[in-house]
RNA sequence: GCCCGAGUGGCGGAAUUGGUAUACGCGCAGCACUUAAAAUGCUGUGACCUAAACAGUCGUGCCGGUUCGACCCCGGCCUCGGGCACCA
């Protein structure tokens, strides 16, 4: 019998007590090369901002923590780490406002965030904590960049970028909010400047193919594939006689070549640069001034200008005019198109506006008015006016057209991608310096690897300079350096890396965390530790938000594939993440996204103070499916608090019995099965419900000590503090979180009696209880069912045409 | 426009993937304890019909289909949420 402990459930006492003990005892340590099977469970590391960690963090971290605790109990060597993605704009903006060095503000925020995370009862391995702003960390972020550089995947290039005229800096796409600068709100325009670019497009196909080595949920795979946007088609050459030149276009519809009645070049196209015509020059000038937003928002009304050039349609041999319009993008395909207004809606709109001819080369099966709309169907209709591929389906004509073009050497198969190369420069201060110097003699020179890291110097002003350069440009001590090749004077690159750079490889840093601190300048973090990486990789379960399903996931997968190509990560492991799960979003109680301006922000720390971390954890998981968008409801949180109080009171009471209650034993075994399966399937809400059901039954009877212990074990991942306390009070040794997950007895799960539904024509008319042993005996069930009074009533005077019996479930009489 | 996801009581959501719709929780109502309230415990709670119980009818966004049987599968819509978008 357990001792009596009649005091009230006091989370304020219980929770900090155990958090301290867990920290001192280090029970959540992940062990390198342990014999137990490993499980690498990862949540997206947070950004430690002045706002502290928010409810969304508490939610996703808790979900991850349930998995970590569960798999630990299941006998796995679990790695569940935490770190800080600490470079980035918020810290820099804060520095601009206050003049406080971002390094100091960030360090402070990290301390506060650590306190929060610990207070939530997360079972992370704090020995492996990392921060992207630590020079020993970003040394390797820079090293990866140098490897790209060596392999020709990183280069400095003239690129059109988003430009904020007020802040005088280039902005990444993610820093442009609705066409305006995220920082100052000014309207963003386009500007071409020299930028570091990483050729992620070289990996486009492999990033698609690699998905088959993962177990990502469908929507994640879909978003990756969508973003890459692979499309197959053809490149076709169009000759220009005067002046002699040619235009190459990319098209997915080579079958419509006979219908190409004009061509369109993007304003940035090479050929356009030599045209002297005033109207053309003017058009190009206005196009340049337009922001991306304007260019795409004006999609209703097409603009354009005739170039004065004519090209030869290689199929018809006819001359067709070449136009210039900004609806053709310079960054996709070849920056030029053949326009087939009869079979492309955009070309159609352009032709209508400028009175260009529309020539159908595919006839639909039904009626079609080519004066109203383009016909774009590929799998229906028949080609016409196309001597080389006449009278066949467009999809077949595509193949024939390709063959014909290849034979005639005017075109070939080609693939295009929506994916663009990755602009890697930022004119910000608070980021990793790009390890390149510019020597007067030798030109662009990479910093030798043994001189890494190139440390970020302190600056006085965090705003960019008037020239649009990074604030680093003004630190002359730092900028002026020596060339590693010739020893002559050189200047450092002053652009820094984007926020993605540090998060590209952080999942590799956790297994290597202790190596980060002690590495020598000669050693190589990756190459020297391949075996360790091989032990821990891949990440078994990666939990994150939908907002990172495309870019972060793509960039980090690309980084991994690249590192694998150069042998820096294990060859045996093709992808960094095996399973990717996305968590949902919690809205404020008004059903709106939480934001300071709306005043609907729920502070997780307040909830923890009022009801305890365990209550909050239970509630976050119980509120709905883990990947749903859900609305915060304080009353439901209190319901979970009540549940924990009832648990406490049950254990406080002295209603223990010596003998197992058979009904309870069955429920207990069913619950062991259910909770375990639900956790594995990320159905936390129903796992919690099952625990509540079990508690309800336990409250109605006297329980054995064994039952009580088992219940605690099942609850342990969800309410780690409470269960640890009660575990101790039952007289057990520390810690409940080092116990094994309970096993269930399959024989005890089966119900003794089955309730069988009786249907007439599929409508429920009654139920009957049958001994489980008899459920296979259809004759017997039929007999019992027919004796049911209600059934008798319905069957009276009816002829039974058919009887459907589902063993143990229902019997249906068809009359 | 394209690609995902979702529509179930007063509310959040369950439903062994074709087999008794609404588990669990919240809310609400009643009762017990209390001088009273809070807390706690117990009972009830889809709608309609009925004095009530029984019985019955309806019921998972809408219309139709398949099936002995459909929240679940098929066809056609509607609404909401998220992402992408002049990508040739």
PDB file of N, CA and C in Angstrom, chain A residues 241-319:
ATOM      1  N   UNK A 241      16.914  37.461 -90.123  1.00  0.00           N
ATOM      2  CA  UNK A 241      17.813  37.681 -91.276  1.00  0.00           C
ATOM      3  C   UNK A 241      18.485  39.039 -91.225  1.00  0.00           C
ATOM      4  N   UNK A 242      17.754  40.027 -90.663  1.00  0.00           N
ATOM      5  CA  UNK A 242      18.291  41.377 -90.725  1.00  0.00           C
ATOM      6  C   UNK A 242      18.086  42.104 -89.417  1.00  0.00           C
ATOM      7  N   UNK A 243      19.088  42.381 -88.622  1.00  0.00           N
ATOM      8  CA  UNK A 243      20.456  41.891 -88.780  1.00  0.00           C
ATOM      9  C   UNK A 243      20.542  40.408 -88.419  1.00  0.00           C
ATOM     10  N   UNK A 244      21.511  39.734 -88.972  1.00  0.00           N
ATOM     11  CA  UNK A 244      21.571  38.284 -88.844  1.00  0.00           C
ATOM     12  C   UNK A 244      21.777  37.869 -87.385  1.00  0.00           C
ATOM     13  N   UNK A 245      20.830  37.131 -86.864  1.00  0.00           N
ATOM     14  CA  UNK A 245      20.928  36.628 -85.487  1.00  0.00           C
ATOM     15  C   UNK A 245      19.845  35.573 -85.287  1.00  0.00           C
ATOM     16  N   UNK A 246      19.675  35.133 -84.063  1.00  0.00           N
ATOM     17  CA  UNK A 246      18.619  34.164 -83.835  1.00  0.00           C
ATOM     18  C   UNK A 246      18.034  34.321 -82.430  1.00  0.00           C
ATOM     19  N   UNK A 247      16.829  33.809 -82.304  1.00  0.00           N
ATOM     20  CA  UNK A 247      16.168  33.818 -80.998  1.00  0.00           C
ATOM     21  C   UNK A 247      15.879  32.367 -80.635  1.00  0.00           C
ATOM     22  N   UNK A 248      16.257  31.991 -79.431  1.00  0.00           N
ATOM     23  CA  UNK A 248      15.925  30.653 -78.944  1.00  0.00           C
ATOM     24  C   UNK A 248      14.789  30.798 -77.940  1.00  0.00           C
ATOM     25  N   UNK A 249      13.772  29.973 -78.113  1.00  0.00           N
ATOM     26  CA  UNK A 249      12.670  30.021 -77.156  1.00  0.00           C
ATOM     27  C   UNK A 249      12.545  28.674 -76.450  1.00  0.00           C
ATOM     28  N   UNK A 250      11.927  28.714 -75.299  1.00  0.00           N
ATOM     29  CA  UNK A 250      11.546  27.466 -74.634  1.00  0.00           C
ATOM     30  C   UNK A 250      10.033  27.353 -74.700  1.00  0.00           C
ATOM     31  N   UNK A 251       9.558  26.170 -75.076  1.00  0.00           N
ATOM     32  CA  UNK A 251       8.112  25.962 -75.099  1.00  0.00           C
ATOM     33  C   UNK A 251       7.782  24.545 -74.662  1.00  0.00           C
ATOM     34  N   UNK A 252       6.638  24.414 -73.988  1.00  0.00           N
ATOM     35  CA  UNK A 252       6.169  23.073 -73.652  1.00  0.00           C
ATOM     36  C   UNK A 252       5.247  22.546 -74.745  1.00  0.00           C
ATOM     37  N   UNK A 253       4.983  23.409 -75.726  1.00  0.00           N
ATOM     38  CA  UNK A 253       4.030  23.020 -76.765  1.00  0.00           C
ATOM     39  C   UNK A 253       4.630  23.119 -78.164  1.00  0.00           C
ATOM     40  N   UNK A 254       5.663  22.334 -78.454  1.00  0.00           N
ATOM     41  CA  UNK A 254       6.240  22.371 -79.811  1.00  0.00           C
ATOM     42  C   UNK A 254       5.214  21.990 -80.884  1.00  0.00           C
ATOM     43  N   UNK A 255       4.147  21.294 -80.467  1.00  0.00           N
ATOM     44  CA  UNK A 255       3.114  20.875 -81.420  1.00  0.00           C
ATOM     45  C   UNK A 255       2.367  22.057 -82.015  1.00  0.00           C
ATOM     46  N   UNK A 256       2.480  23.227 -81.376  1.00  0.00           N
ATOM     47  CA  UNK A 256       1.731  24.383 -81.883  1.00  0.00           C
ATOM     48  C   UNK A 256       2.596  25.310 -82.737  1.00  0.00           C
ATOM     49  N   UNK A 257       3.768  24.826 -83.126  1.00  0.00           N
ATOM     50  CA  UNK A 257       4.738  25.682 -83.825  1.00  0.00           C
ATOM     51  C   UNK A 257       4.140  26.365 -85.069  1.00  0.00           C
ATOM     52  N   UNK A 258       3.313  25.632 -85.813  1.00  0.00           N
ATOM     53  CA  UNK A 258       2.715  26.223 -87.022  1.00  0.00           C
ATOM     54  C   UNK A 258       1.806  27.399 -86.693  1.00  0.00           C
ATOM     55  N   UNK A 259       1.392  27.451 -85.436  1.00  0.00           N
ATOM     56  CA  UNK A 259       0.486  28.535 -85.042  1.00  0.00           C
ATOM     57  C   UNK A 259       1.200  29.719 -84.421  1.00  0.00           C
ATOM     58  N   UNK A 260       2.557  29.680 -84.411  1.00  0.00           N
ATOM     59  CA  UNK A 260       3.316  30.791 -83.829  1.00  0.00           C
ATOM     60  C   UNK A 260       3.304  31.959 -84.805  1.00  0.00           C
ATOM     61  N   UNK A 261       2.533  32.999 -84.481  1.00  0.00           N
ATOM     62  CA  UNK A 261       2.358  34.106 -85.422  1.00  0.00           C
ATOM     63  C   UNK A 261       3.185  35.336 -85.075  1.00  0.00           C
ATOM     64  N   UNK A 262       3.809  35.321 -83.900  1.00  0.00           N
ATOM     65  CA  UNK A 262       4.738  36.391 -83.534  1.00  0.00           C
ATOM     66  C   UNK A 262       5.607  35.890 -82.387  1.00  0.00           C
ATOM     67  N   UNK A 263       6.590  36.703 -82.033  1.00  0.00           N
ATOM     68  CA  UNK A 263       7.463  36.319 -80.921  1.00  0.00           C
ATOM     69  C   UNK A 263       7.497  37.465 -79.930  1.00  0.00           C
ATOM     70  N   UNK A 264       7.833  37.114 -78.675  1.00  0.00           N
ATOM     71  CA  UNK A 264       7.951  38.171 -77.676  1.00  0.00           C
ATOM     72  C   UNK A 264       9.252  37.978 -76.888  1.00  0.00           C
ATOM     73  N   UNK A 265       9.992  39.067 -76.750  1.00  0.00           N
ATOM     74  CA  UNK A 265      11.211  39.062 -75.943  1.00  0.00           C
ATOM     75  C   UNK A 265      10.939  39.773 -74.626  1.00  0.00           C
ATOM     76  N   UNK A 266      11.618  39.348 -73.592  1.00  0.00           N
ATOM     77  CA  UNK A 266      11.531  40.091 -72.340  1.00  0.00           C
ATOM     78  C   UNK A 266      12.347  41.363 -72.491  1.00  0.00           C
ATOM     79  N   UNK A 267      12.029  42.404 -71.741  1.00  0.00           N
ATOM     80  CA  UNK A 267      12.765  43.675 -71.892  1.00  0.00           C
ATOM     81  C   UNK A 267      14.246  43.524 -71.576  1.00  0.00           C
ATOM     82  N   UNK A 268      14.604  42.468 -70.812  1.00  0.00           N
ATOM     83  CA  UNK A 268      16.015  42.278 -70.438  1.00  0.00           C
ATOM     84  C   UNK A 268      16.768  41.404 -71.450  1.00  0.00           C
ATOM     85  N   UNK A 269      16.115  40.998 -72.509  1.00  0.00           N
ATOM     86  CA  UNK A 269      16.727  40.070 -73.469  1.00  0.00           C
ATOM     87  C   UNK A 269      17.921  40.721 -74.181  1.00  0.00           C
ATOM     88  N   UNK A 270      18.950  39.902 -74.443  1.00  0.00           N
ATOM     89  CA  UNK A 270      20.179  40.375 -75.092  1.00  0.00           C
ATOM     90  C   UNK A 270      19.923  41.182 -76.363  1.00  0.00           C
ATOM     91  N   UNK A 271      19.075  40.654 -77.225  1.00  0.00           N
ATOM     92  CA  UNK A 271      18.824  41.274 -78.523  1.00  0.00           C
ATOM     93  C   UNK A 271      18.271  42.680 -78.398  1.00  0.00           C
ATOM     94  N   UNK A 272      17.538  42.886 -77.297  1.00  0.00           N
ATOM     95  CA  UNK A 272      16.862  44.170 -77.124  1.00  0.00           C
ATOM     96  C   UNK A 272      17.868  45.295 -76.927  1.00  0.00           C
ATOM     97  N   UNK A 273      19.023  44.944 -76.337  1.00  0.00           N
ATOM     98  CA  UNK A 273      19.997  45.969 -75.960  1.00  0.00           C
ATOM     99  C   UNK A 273      20.514  46.770 -77.157  1.00  0.00           C
ATOM    100  N   UNK A 274      20.505  46.153 -78.346  1.00  0.00           N
ATOM    101  CA  UNK A 274      21.061  46.836 -79.522  1.00  0.00           C
ATOM    102  C   UNK A 274      20.038  47.654 -80.293  1.00  0.00           C
ATOM    103  N   UNK A 275      18.818  47.630 -79.842  1.00  0.00           N
ATOM    104  CA  UNK A 275      17.784  48.340 -80.592  1.00  0.00           C
ATOM    105  C   UNK A 275      17.784  49.818 -80.194  1.00  0.00           C
ATOM    106  N   UNK A 276      17.869  50.661 -81.217  1.00  0.00           N
ATOM    107  CA  UNK A 276      18.034  52.096 -80.955  1.00  0.00           C
ATOM    108  C   UNK A 276      16.705  52.842 -80.912  1.00  0.00           C
ATOM    109  N   UNK A 277      15.681  52.208 -81.416  1.00  0.00           N
ATOM    110  CA  UNK A 277      14.378  52.845 -81.534  1.00  0.00           C
ATOM    111  C   UNK A 277      13.944  53.504 -80.213  1.00  0.00           C
ATOM    112  N   UNK A 278      13.480  54.744 -80.299  1.00  0.00           N
ATOM    113  CA  UNK A 278      13.128  55.516 -79.105  1.00  0.00           C
ATOM    114  C   UNK A 278      11.983  54.886 -78.309  1.00  0.00           C
ATOM    115  N   UNK A 279      10.979  54.428 -79.067  1.00  0.00           N
ATOM    116  CA  UNK A 279       9.823  53.829 -78.403  1.00  0.00           C
ATOM    117  C   UNK A 279      10.227  52.592 -77.603  1.00  0.00           C
ATOM    118  N   UNK A 280      11.111  51.806 -78.205  1.00  0.00           N
ATOM    119  CA  UNK A 280      11.585  50.595 -77.533  1.00  0.00           C
ATOM    120  C   UNK A 280      12.344  50.970 -76.272  1.00  0.00           C
ATOM    121  N   UNK A 281      13.245  51.951 -76.410  1.00  0.00           N
ATOM    122  CA  UNK A 281      14.036  52.378 -75.255  1.00  0.00           C
ATOM    123  C   UNK A 281      13.145  52.850 -74.118  1.00  0.00           C
ATOM    124  N   UNK A 282      12.135  53.592 -74.481  1.00  0.00           N
ATOM    125  CA  UNK A 282      11.227  54.135 -73.484  1.00  0.00           C
ATOM    126  C   UNK A 282      10.490  53.001 -72.764  1.00  0.00           C
ATOM    127  N   UNK A 283      10.065  52.031 -73.574  1.00  0.00           N
ATOM    128  CA  UNK A 283       9.318  50.908 -72.978  1.00  0.00           C
ATOM    129  C   UNK A 283      10.195  50.144 -71.980  1.00  0.00           C
ATOM    130  N   UNK A 284      11.441  49.921 -72.380  1.00  0.00           N
ATOM    131  CA  UNK A 284      12.356  49.165 -71.512  1.00  0.00           C
ATOM    132  C   UNK A 284      12.614  49.929 -70.223  1.00  0.00           C
ATOM    133  N   UNK A 285      12.711  51.236 -70.358  1.00  0.00           N
ATOM    134  CA  UNK A 285      12.958  52.070 -69.187  1.00  0.00           C
ATOM    135  C   UNK A 285      11.796  51.977 -68.192  1.00  0.00           C
ATOM    136  N   UNK A 286      10.574  52.076 -68.693  1.00  0.00           N
ATOM    137  CA  UNK A 286       9.431  51.998 -67.763  1.00  0.00           C
ATOM    138  C   UNK A 286       9.314  50.608 -67.158  1.00  0.00           C
ATOM    139  N   UNK A 287       9.641  49.594 -67.961  1.00  0.00           N
ATOM    140  CA  UNK A 287       9.567  48.228 -67.432  1.00  0.00           C
ATOM    141  C   UNK A 287      10.559  48.055 -66.288  1.00  0.00           C
ATOM    142  N   UNK A 288      11.737  48.651 -66.426  1.00  0.00           N
ATOM    143  CA  UNK A 288      12.759  48.491 -65.401  1.00  0.00           C
ATOM    144  C   UNK A 288      12.322  49.128 -64.087  1.00  0.00           C
ATOM    145  N   UNK A 289      11.639  50.270 -64.227  1.00  0.00           N
ATOM    146  CA  UNK A 289      11.229  50.988 -63.027  1.00  0.00           C
ATOM    147  C   UNK A 289      10.134  50.261 -62.254  1.00  0.00           C
ATOM    148  N   UNK A 290       9.395  49.433 -62.959  1.00  0.00           N
ATOM    149  CA  UNK A 290       8.312  48.727 -62.283  1.00  0.00           C
ATOM    150  C   UNK A 290       8.860  47.744 -61.257  1.00  0.00           C
ATOM    151  N   UNK A 291       8.172  47.687 -60.156  1.00  0.00           N
ATOM    152  CA  UNK A 291       8.543  46.675 -59.165  1.00  0.00           C
ATOM    153  C   UNK A 291       7.970  45.345 -59.637  1.00  0.00           C
ATOM    154  N   UNK A 292       8.428  44.299 -58.977  1.00  0.00           N
ATOM    155  CA  UNK A 292       7.889  42.978 -59.290  1.00  0.00           C
ATOM    156  C   UNK A 292       6.380  42.964 -59.137  1.00  0.00           C
ATOM    157  N   UNK A 293       5.948  43.641 -58.079  1.00  0.00           N
ATOM    158  CA  UNK A 293       4.521  43.663 -57.783  1.00  0.00           C
ATOM    159  C   UNK A 293       3.745  44.286 -58.932  1.00  0.00           C
ATOM    160  N   UNK A 294       4.211  45.440 -59.395  1.00  0.00           N
ATOM    161  CA  UNK A 294       3.528  46.108 -60.488  1.00  0.00           C
ATOM    162  C   UNK A 294       3.522  45.236 -61.739  1.00  0.00           C
ATOM    163  N   UNK A 295       4.658  44.637 -61.980  1.00  0.00           N
ATOM    164  CA  UNK A 295       4.763  43.839 -63.202  1.00  0.00           C
ATOM    165  C   UNK A 295       3.784  42.680 -63.178  1.00  0.00           C
ATOM    166  N   UNK A 296       3.593  42.109 -62.022  1.00  0.00           N
ATOM    167  CA  UNK A 296       2.703  40.954 -61.977  1.00  0.00           C
ATOM    168  C   UNK A 296       1.256  41.352 -61.713  1.00  0.00           C
ATOM    169  N   UNK A 297       1.054  42.491 -61.061  1.00  0.00           N
ATOM    170  CA  UNK A 297      -0.318  42.886 -60.751  1.00  0.00           C
ATOM    171  C   UNK A 297      -1.069  43.371 -61.979  1.00  0.00           C
ATOM    172  N   UNK A 298      -0.329  43.906 -62.926  1.00  0.00           N
ATOM    173  CA  UNK A 298      -0.956  44.427 -64.132  1.00  0.00           C
ATOM    174  C   UNK A 298      -1.290  43.311 -65.113  1.00  0.00           C
ATOM    175  N   UNK A 299      -1.585  42.136 -64.587  1.00  0.00           N
ATOM    176  CA  UNK A 299      -1.723  41.010 -65.511  1.00  0.00           C
ATOM    177  C   UNK A 299      -2.994  41.061 -66.341  1.00  0.00           C
ATOM    178  N   UNK A 300      -3.868  42.015 -66.051  1.00  0.00           N
ATOM    179  CA  UNK A 300      -5.087  42.094 -66.860  1.00  0.00           C
ATOM    180  C   UNK A 300      -4.797  42.767 -68.207  1.00  0.00           C
ATOM    181  N   UNK A 301      -4.030  43.826 -68.157  1.00  0.00           N
ATOM    182  CA  UNK A 301      -3.766  44.594 -69.365  1.00  0.00           C
ATOM    183  C   UNK A 301      -2.314  44.384 -69.779  1.00  0.00           C
ATOM    184  N   UNK A 302      -2.114  43.826 -70.970  1.00  0.00           N
ATOM    185  CA  UNK A 302      -0.745  43.588 -71.419  1.00  0.00           C
ATOM    186  C   UNK A 302      -0.184  44.842 -72.074  1.00  0.00           C
ATOM    187  N   UNK A 303       1.109  45.036 -71.864  1.00  0.00           N
ATOM    188  CA  UNK A 303       1.771  46.154 -72.528  1.00  0.00           C
ATOM    189  C   UNK A 303       2.845  45.576 -73.424  1.00  0.00           C
ATOM    190  N   UNK A 304       3.338  46.394 -74.389  1.00  0.00           N
ATOM    191  CA  UNK A 304       4.395  45.888 -75.250  1.00  0.00           C
ATOM    192  C   UNK A 304       4.725  46.871 -76.352  1.00  0.00           C
ATOM    193  N   UNK A 305       5.794  46.542 -77.074  1.00  0.00           N
ATOM    194  CA  UNK A 305       6.229  47.419 -78.161  1.00  0.00           C
ATOM    195  C   UNK A 305       6.849  46.539 -79.254  1.00  0.00           C
ATOM    196  N   UNK A 306       6.641  46.950 -80.498  1.00  0.00           N
ATOM    197  CA  UNK A 306       7.215  46.195 -81.617  1.00  0.00           C
ATOM    198  C   UNK A 306       8.694  46.523 -81.740  1.00  0.00           C
ATOM    199  N   UNK A 307       9.522  45.461 -81.890  1.00  0.00           N
ATOM    200  CA  UNK A 307      10.975  45.669 -81.870  1.00  0.00           C
ATOM    201  C   UNK A 307      11.531  46.146 -83.204  1.00  0.00           C
ATOM    202  N   UNK A 308      10.751  45.980 -84.254  1.00  0.00           N
ATOM    203  CA  UNK A 308      11.271  46.293 -85.584  1.00  0.00           C
ATOM    204  C   UNK A 308      11.881  45.081 -86.262  1.00  0.00           C
ATOM    205  N   UNK A 309      12.038  43.982 -85.506  1.00  0.00           N
ATOM    206  CA  UNK A 309      12.656  42.774 -86.054  1.00  0.00           C
ATOM    207  C   UNK A 309      11.593  41.787 -86.535  1.00  0.00           C
ATOM    208  N   UNK A 310      12.025  40.965 -87.490  1.00  0.00           N
ATOM    209  CA  UNK A 310      11.184  39.856 -87.943  1.00  0.00           C
ATOM    210  C   UNK A 310      11.982  38.561 -87.843  1.00  0.00           C
ATOM    211  N   UNK A 311      11.332  37.506 -87.421  1.00  0.00           N
ATOM    212  CA  UNK A 311      11.988  36.198 -87.352  1.00  0.00           C
ATOM    213  C   UNK A 311      11.275  35.250 -88.303  1.00  0.00           C
ATOM    214  N   UNK A 312      11.952  34.148 -88.620  1.00  0.00           N
ATOM    215  CA  UNK A 312      11.350  33.173 -89.528  1.00  0.00           C
ATOM    216  C   UNK A 312      10.783  32.025 -88.714  1.00  0.00           C
ATOM    217  N   UNK A 313       9.503  31.748 -88.863  1.00  0.00           N
ATOM    218  CA  UNK A 313       8.930  30.553 -88.244  1.00  0.00           C
ATOM    219  C   UNK A 313       9.487  29.343 -88.986  1.00  0.00           C
ATOM    220  N   UNK A 314      10.268  28.497 -88.326  1.00  0.00           N
ATOM    221  CA  UNK A 314      10.967  27.419 -89.036  1.00  0.00           C
ATOM    222  C   UNK A 314      10.022  26.378 -89.611  1.00  0.00           C
ATOM    223  N   UNK A 315       8.793  26.358 -89.179  1.00  0.00           N
ATOM    224  CA  UNK A 315       7.846  25.383 -89.729  1.00  0.00           C
ATOM    225  C   UNK A 315       7.176  25.925 -90.971  1.00  0.00           C
ATOM    226  N   UNK A 316       6.685  27.161 -90.883  1.00  0.00           N
ATOM    227  CA  UNK A 316       5.951  27.720 -92.021  1.00  0.00           C
ATOM    228  C   UNK A 316       6.854  28.459 -92.983  1.00  0.00           C
ATOM    229  N   UNK A 317       8.047  28.864 -92.517  1.00  0.00           N
ATOM    230  CA  UNK A 317       8.951  29.649 -93.341  1.00  0.00           C
ATOM    231  C   UNK A 317       8.534  31.095 -93.475  1.00  0.00           C
ATOM    232  N   UNK A 318       7.458  31.465 -92.753  1.00  0.00           N
ATOM    233  CA  UNK A 318       6.971  32.838 -92.872  1.00  0.00           C
ATOM    234  C   UNK A 318       7.664  33.767 -91.889  1.00  0.00           C
ATOM    235  N   UNK A 319       7.689  35.040 -92.256  1.00  0.00           N
ATOM    236  CA  UNK A 319       8.246  36.045 -91.354  1.00  0.00           C
ATOM    237  C   UNK A 319       7.207  36.419 -90.321  1.00  0.00           C
TER     238      UNK A 319
END
